[in-house]
Amino acid sequence: MSEQEKKEDVRIGIFVCHCGSNIGGLIDCKALAEYAKTLPNVAHAEDNLFTCSETGLASIKKAVEEHDLNRVVVASCTPRTHEPLFRECISEVGLNRYLFNFVNIRDQCTWVHMKYPKEAYEKAKDLIRMGAYRAVILEPLDTIIVNVNPGALVIGGGVAGMHAALNLSRQGFKTYLIEKEDKLGGRLNSLYKLFPHDIDASEFVENIKNNVQNAQNLEVYTSSKLKNIKGFIGNYEVEVEQDGKKINLSVGAIIVAVGASLLKPNNLFGYDGKNRITQHELEPKIKNNEINANNIVMIQCVGSRNDERQYCSSVCCMTALKNALIIKEKKSDINITILFRDLYTPGIDYEEYYKKARKKGVLFIRYGLDKEPTVEGNQIKVYNEYIGEEIIIPYDLLVLSTPLIANDDNKELAQILKVPLEVNNFFLEAHVKLRPNDFATDGIYIGGSAKWPVDITESITQGYAAASRASTILSHETIEIEGATAYLPEWNKNLCKGCEVCINICPYNAIKKNEEDEIEIIEALCKGCGVCGAACTKKAIIIKHFTNEQILAEIYAFGGK
Amino acid sequence: MEEASKRALVIGGGIAGIQASLDLADMGIHVDLIEKKPCIGGKMAQLDKTFPTNDCSICILAPKLSECYRNLNITLYSYSEVQKVEGIVGNFSVEILKHARYVKEDLCINCGLCVEKCPMRVEDEFDRQLRKRRAIYMYYLQGVPAIMTIDKKNCLWFTKEACRICEKNCEKEAIDFNQKDELIKINNIGSIIVATGYNLIEDIDNDILKNYGYQKYRNVVTALEFERMLSASGPQEGHIKRISDGEEPKKIAYLQCIGSRTDRGAKYCSSICCMYTTKEAMIAHEHDNELESYIFYIDMRAGGKGFQSFLRRGEAEYDIKYIKSKIAEISIDKNESPIIVYEDLDTSEIKKLKVDIVVLATCIIPPEGIVKLAEVIGFELDDYNFIKTPPFSPVKTSRDGIFTCGCVHEPMDIPRSVAEGSSAAARAAEIIRGG
Amino acid sequence: MSVINFKLRNQVIKHNASLSYCYQCSTCSGGCPVALLTQGKYNPRKIIEMAILGLQNKLIKEPNSSIWLCSTCQKCVELCPQKVELTEIFTLLKNKIFEDGKVPEAFLLQGQAILDSGIAIPYSKAIISRREKLGLPEIKTAPIKEIKLLLKETNFENKILKGSK
Amino acid sequence: MSYDIFLGCVIPARLPFLEASGRKVFEKLGIKLNDIEGFSCCPDPTGIEQIDHKTWLTMGARNLSLSKRGNGSIISFCSGCVETLKGVNYFMNKDNKVKDEINKILKKIGKNYDGKTNVKHFAEVLYENLNKVKENIVKPLEGFKVAIHYGCHYLRPSEIINWDDPFDPITIDEIIKTLGAESIDYDLKMECCGNPVEKSDMDLSLLMIDNKFKSIQQSGANCVALVCPACFQQFDFKQRELNKKNNSNYKIPIFYLSELVALAFGYKPEELGLKFHRVQPKTLLESLQFSAKI
């Protein structure tokens, strides 16, 4: 039995954070700290305006030293964003990082009980007491150190994927780029010119493809699909299928850059693929000088920004402007009308581009979602809210701007990689704001339109960004991973009856049977989610850092008062 | 060719520069991070919450600030500016001017005693002049590094050779009036990332805000000022009050495109205002669920992830009224309540709307000092003095080995700034690793 | 229901390119003193949109067009974020109405006076004597023959006649 | 210093007393005004220009071509004339095609206009000679609480007028203050007086000036100063009409800027023909110890 379990040796420090007014604005943090002092084994308690600030961290360290603390409890926001910081902090003053307990009194207390300050205060007291009782029996744990394979897999050979792969290979990492089509380039292959500089798409894409072909450390597999994946951060075993044959690759990190697809506007605005076409179908016509219309009407947000598909696809306005401008440049007396809802041209170049389209005489008419244009024969009727009446526009070519949508096979890929999708089936990043190119799963990264519709410039940015994130792993020979894992201790092995429930239930494939037919947990793969421990009928599996005793201590602390 | 050295220089400690620094440091590349202000954090540190998740801004930023401070691969030079850049891609040497804080960094423990005793009251820049600070001060509460700074321009000792009360009260003897600005030279820099952020149009003298009565009418504030008013650690401690009389507002109007998308100011779109305005209206509504919000816009630009749903939520759950109309001018009534005249497009009627506060979504402009920095480093600027980047090389400048990220080259939101920070790090790493 | 008329639209743009930059933000209508007092009966933004769409019937053919309510105070011109020259565009449209012979009478009367005497207000006997009393010099205005010639050249004379019918 | 004086139509033929004060002021300042033979209507930017731009340009260019003595410098007491003449300059100099077209017509009467005649509003010249104005003051206008009405065409379109701030002007305020009077701010200071819409909607025109009067009355001003004969008529003539229509009781004395300058220069009200104002300024002047004899 470790020493820490003897209560007389346990000295807990409790830090109650105001989180500005997020917590302090609703409940009395000073009083909470005073309350904390009355709890058993608590040697010190204080409140801070922001415990996570450098000042707050300094006061934790100071208190650990002054009061000889060996457990630290912070009652504040959420472990999701702040646990690593506090763990790091106490380890800097010599405490094992797992002797820290996080009590969530913001997300799970003041935020959800905003309208009940009194009750929230009482709940915060309960939560702190529970946290303190659990802290008493926390145990020090070691982190797990694993080797890193300095290779990367990039899935998707479009503009984002190619840039990610190029960057990683130039950084010196062995990089594999797989593309499901028979050639690299993605949607760039089907475009004519690229906004906002009207650069020739084929020239641009050929140039990148050349760079990819000539790059050292970079292997390309076209007509290839990811079939299976095993392993964990730093050590992935990847199975790729190319033309029916299997290829096995070993990499340390994976980048998802599979791009997006275009919506086919079947049943929308009389789409017929002839004189009612999509922007995408318009491009080759412009390229081959096949436009023989005098009145062109473009409709924006076809199939997007509605109840079915709420989002703005963000590239269609610029695409329409580009195609309108190119047509106008070729033949200035063609009348082009763009029916839009909100013109999306943020930033410097795009707004300038919009203005250029106006300068060239493109006509813009706004419509509302509740009053969509209607196509009647060779004319379009649209309610013009600016003058409050319906307007008739004759047309001989109707062009529909349809949004980028998630690829059909995103679900399949997400399952293989065990990463989440959002409601529109785009991939879901770890944090919309601050981790835009990470997945919650370490070692797998995301860039480009696979995550959300973006234009080429931003695809490139994100390709590089994902490469950067991958490089933060690949640059190390070894990395530390979470020590709070599931664990089958020697002394519990006799309890295990080999029922394999844990193997079947583990979402990370972290449990298997070894040659002796015994359950073995691969700690590096385990995320400590706890389902195996909960499912184990014989209670053989222990979840480190969330042992039954620790959880029961919390429960008793709550009910036992 | 000489082997490229293992250092990178990042100029600007806002979220873009921080992300670039952290990525490079995590790749094992040493980073020298230069910040002009006394603390890193940039504009994001001044925000209350961030769209579209409405995360508390400083709460999600603070761990990153700490990481920058603690990471052994990052040397942080706060209150410092780049003076000179020599050399070529793969091997630059840089001279940095580190301004004297008149506080010994290794001794100050940010106990605050000096601040308490300082007799001077000075407009607080971080709080957008809505509050007073002292002549010795922490740049902001959660600032990193957590060290005091003496503002020489306002300190009685430097202006009148009197006082020195801070010195007498500092238990750590950290005050040092004899401290001098320091020139620091760093060699072996493989690549430089410029991330000096942005300013806002109210920061420079201009006519554009005059029509809206800004600085004439006390209840007309800019969005960043309002952000400070919302913030728990801001001048109103998280209770929104009218500046004129301290009353809680019941109606707030938000005006978009102030100084942007116009031939009379900046022609470009400031990119972020549509979203942050909705966010501010939501947060204000959370302070008081009877509060009415009106957003006056030209085009609602919400292309980012989750943005459209965010607007829908604003309308449905936070009672935000979106009105397509740009406001010509503002007047006030006897209570200093702003009066807005606008056209209701649905009816063509010209309506008057009296509100308690007007919030102006002012235009992002290039950061102060960018012209000088461009000369020092030798990269090109565009017509507006944003850093010029070539087509489809979003983080590259015109000079080899110099990269950029964040708003210093184009107005953008936080996710894109973060992605660009990583992106610039990737490009710099290519060079440093000889790729 | 009106049909877009690209011909008129392009004519106006050719005359004043600033029309195409209007993005209907309604700064003009919100800032217009007449729009406020007429509750939008006169609405500069709406007239501009009609010009953008080239709605001939509403702009030119309609008698008692609200366009004549513009006070030419030029506030909209100064406010417009896109520097659309509204007053000039309105002038062009009003000129077209004049060609069509449909201007308010007061304008015709002023035109007639100019046609008759070269000045908008003829000198009455009373005024001439008042001028003398005030010690003011006698005014020698333009030779009417010269003005008549000019107004024939600009076709002003014909248009006045057409309007007076 | 000398200018060719362009009187236009309204001032000499309807409000000659405004001309009287103007001439006196400039005489006192030693700025010579040359009378030129043969000017026509400017023509009116709110009238003729609105119905025929080309005619407006042609007649305006003819007028401008006549100014030779004052080195091609015209001064006018009327904001409308100034706008027309500056406007014609603007359009002719902006586009050579316009200049050629107009000169082709002018050729028929043996004239040509090079686009080089300089045009100034009299208030502009006063502001430029503010020191001289100051030197000539013998009777500062103490007690005059002046609601200034700049009038639209004195300021806008700023690209053509190219003088003072179109929304936040200072020049007339400065002149008023120099005279020793007080400039009183009022809510609708920058609003249009409504004169031009008289031609199409009299009620609207009355409503616009009525609002201005209300705002002026609230401000505590005891008189109005302005610089445009159209505005003058609107302000001076419409008070009685409004009183009749609305049972109001407006009696706000309206001064032309030149009249106030002349009073400060020591001219007697009777020399200036102030009696021809419809709203008699007599009571005000008496109360401020100015000669009662009007």
Short mmCIF file of N, CA and C in Angstrom, two decimals, chain A residues 192 273-275 277 280-294 296 327 330-331 334 396-397:
data_model
loop_
_atom_site.label_atom_id
_atom_site.label_comp_id
_atom_site.label_asym_id
_atom_site.label_seq_id
_atom_site.Cartn_x
_atom_site.Cartn_y
_atom_site.Cartn_z
N TYR A 192 -11.63 25.68 -64.45
CA TYR A 192 -11.01 26.39 -65.57
C TYR A 192 -10.03 27.43 -65.03
N GLY A 273 -29.18 20.15 -67.02
CA GLY A 273 -27.85 19.89 -67.56
C GLY A 273 -27.64 20.44 -68.97
N LYS A 274 -28.66 21.11 -69.51
CA LYS A 274 -28.52 21.69 -70.87
C LYS A 274 -28.40 23.21 -70.79
N ASN A 275 -29.58 23.88 -70.74
CA ASN A 275 -29.44 25.33 -70.52
C ASN A 275 -29.82 25.73 -69.10
N ILE A 277 -27.86 24.64 -65.86
CA ILE A 277 -26.70 23.83 -65.48
C ILE A 277 -26.10 24.34 -64.16
N HIS A 280 -20.31 24.35 -61.98
CA HIS A 280 -19.28 23.38 -62.29
C HIS A 280 -19.37 22.94 -63.75
N GLU A 281 -20.61 22.81 -64.24
CA GLU A 281 -20.78 22.43 -65.65
C GLU A 281 -20.54 23.60 -66.59
N LEU A 282 -20.62 24.79 -66.01
CA LEU A 282 -20.39 25.99 -66.84
C LEU A 282 -18.91 26.15 -67.19
N GLU A 283 -18.05 25.78 -66.24
CA GLU A 283 -16.62 26.05 -66.42
C GLU A 283 -16.05 25.49 -67.74
N PRO A 284 -16.28 24.21 -68.04
CA PRO A 284 -15.73 23.72 -69.31
C PRO A 284 -16.35 24.43 -70.52
N LYS A 285 -17.61 24.84 -70.39
CA LYS A 285 -18.24 25.57 -71.51
C LYS A 285 -17.53 26.90 -71.75
N ILE A 286 -17.16 27.57 -70.67
CA ILE A 286 -16.44 28.83 -70.83
C ILE A 286 -15.08 28.55 -71.46
N LYS A 287 -14.44 27.53 -70.93
CA LYS A 287 -13.11 27.19 -71.40
C LYS A 287 -13.12 26.90 -72.91
N ASN A 288 -14.13 26.18 -73.34
CA ASN A 288 -14.18 25.78 -74.75
C ASN A 288 -14.98 26.75 -75.62
N ASN A 289 -15.19 27.95 -75.09
CA ASN A 289 -15.95 28.97 -75.84
C ASN A 289 -17.29 28.46 -76.35
N GLU A 290 -18.00 27.77 -75.49
CA GLU A 290 -19.29 27.23 -75.91
C GLU A 290 -20.47 28.02 -75.37
N ILE A 291 -20.20 29.23 -74.94
CA ILE A 291 -21.31 30.04 -74.42
C ILE A 291 -21.95 30.77 -75.59
N ASN A 292 -23.20 30.43 -75.89
CA ASN A 292 -23.86 31.27 -76.89
C ASN A 292 -25.20 31.78 -76.37
N ALA A 293 -25.11 32.34 -75.19
CA ALA A 293 -26.30 32.92 -74.58
C ALA A 293 -26.13 34.43 -74.52
N ASN A 294 -27.25 35.14 -74.49
CA ASN A 294 -27.19 36.60 -74.34
C ASN A 294 -27.61 37.04 -72.95
N ILE A 296 -27.65 35.57 -69.22
CA ILE A 296 -27.32 34.49 -68.30
C ILE A 296 -27.80 34.89 -66.91
N ILE A 327 -16.78 35.46 -68.46
CA ILE A 327 -17.71 35.57 -69.60
C ILE A 327 -17.77 37.01 -70.09
N LYS A 330 -14.82 37.96 -72.08
CA LYS A 330 -14.83 37.41 -73.44
C LYS A 330 -15.83 38.13 -74.32
N LYS A 331 -16.98 38.47 -73.70
CA LYS A 331 -18.00 39.14 -74.51
C LYS A 331 -18.79 40.06 -73.57
N ILE A 334 -22.88 40.45 -73.03
CA ILE A 334 -23.78 39.43 -72.48
C ILE A 334 -24.32 39.95 -71.14
N ASP A 396 -31.41 32.80 -71.32
CA ASP A 396 -31.23 31.64 -72.19
C ASP A 396 -30.23 30.66 -71.61
N LEU A 397 -29.59 31.06 -70.50
CA LEU A 397 -28.75 30.09 -69.78
C LEU A 397 -28.90 30.36 -68.28
#
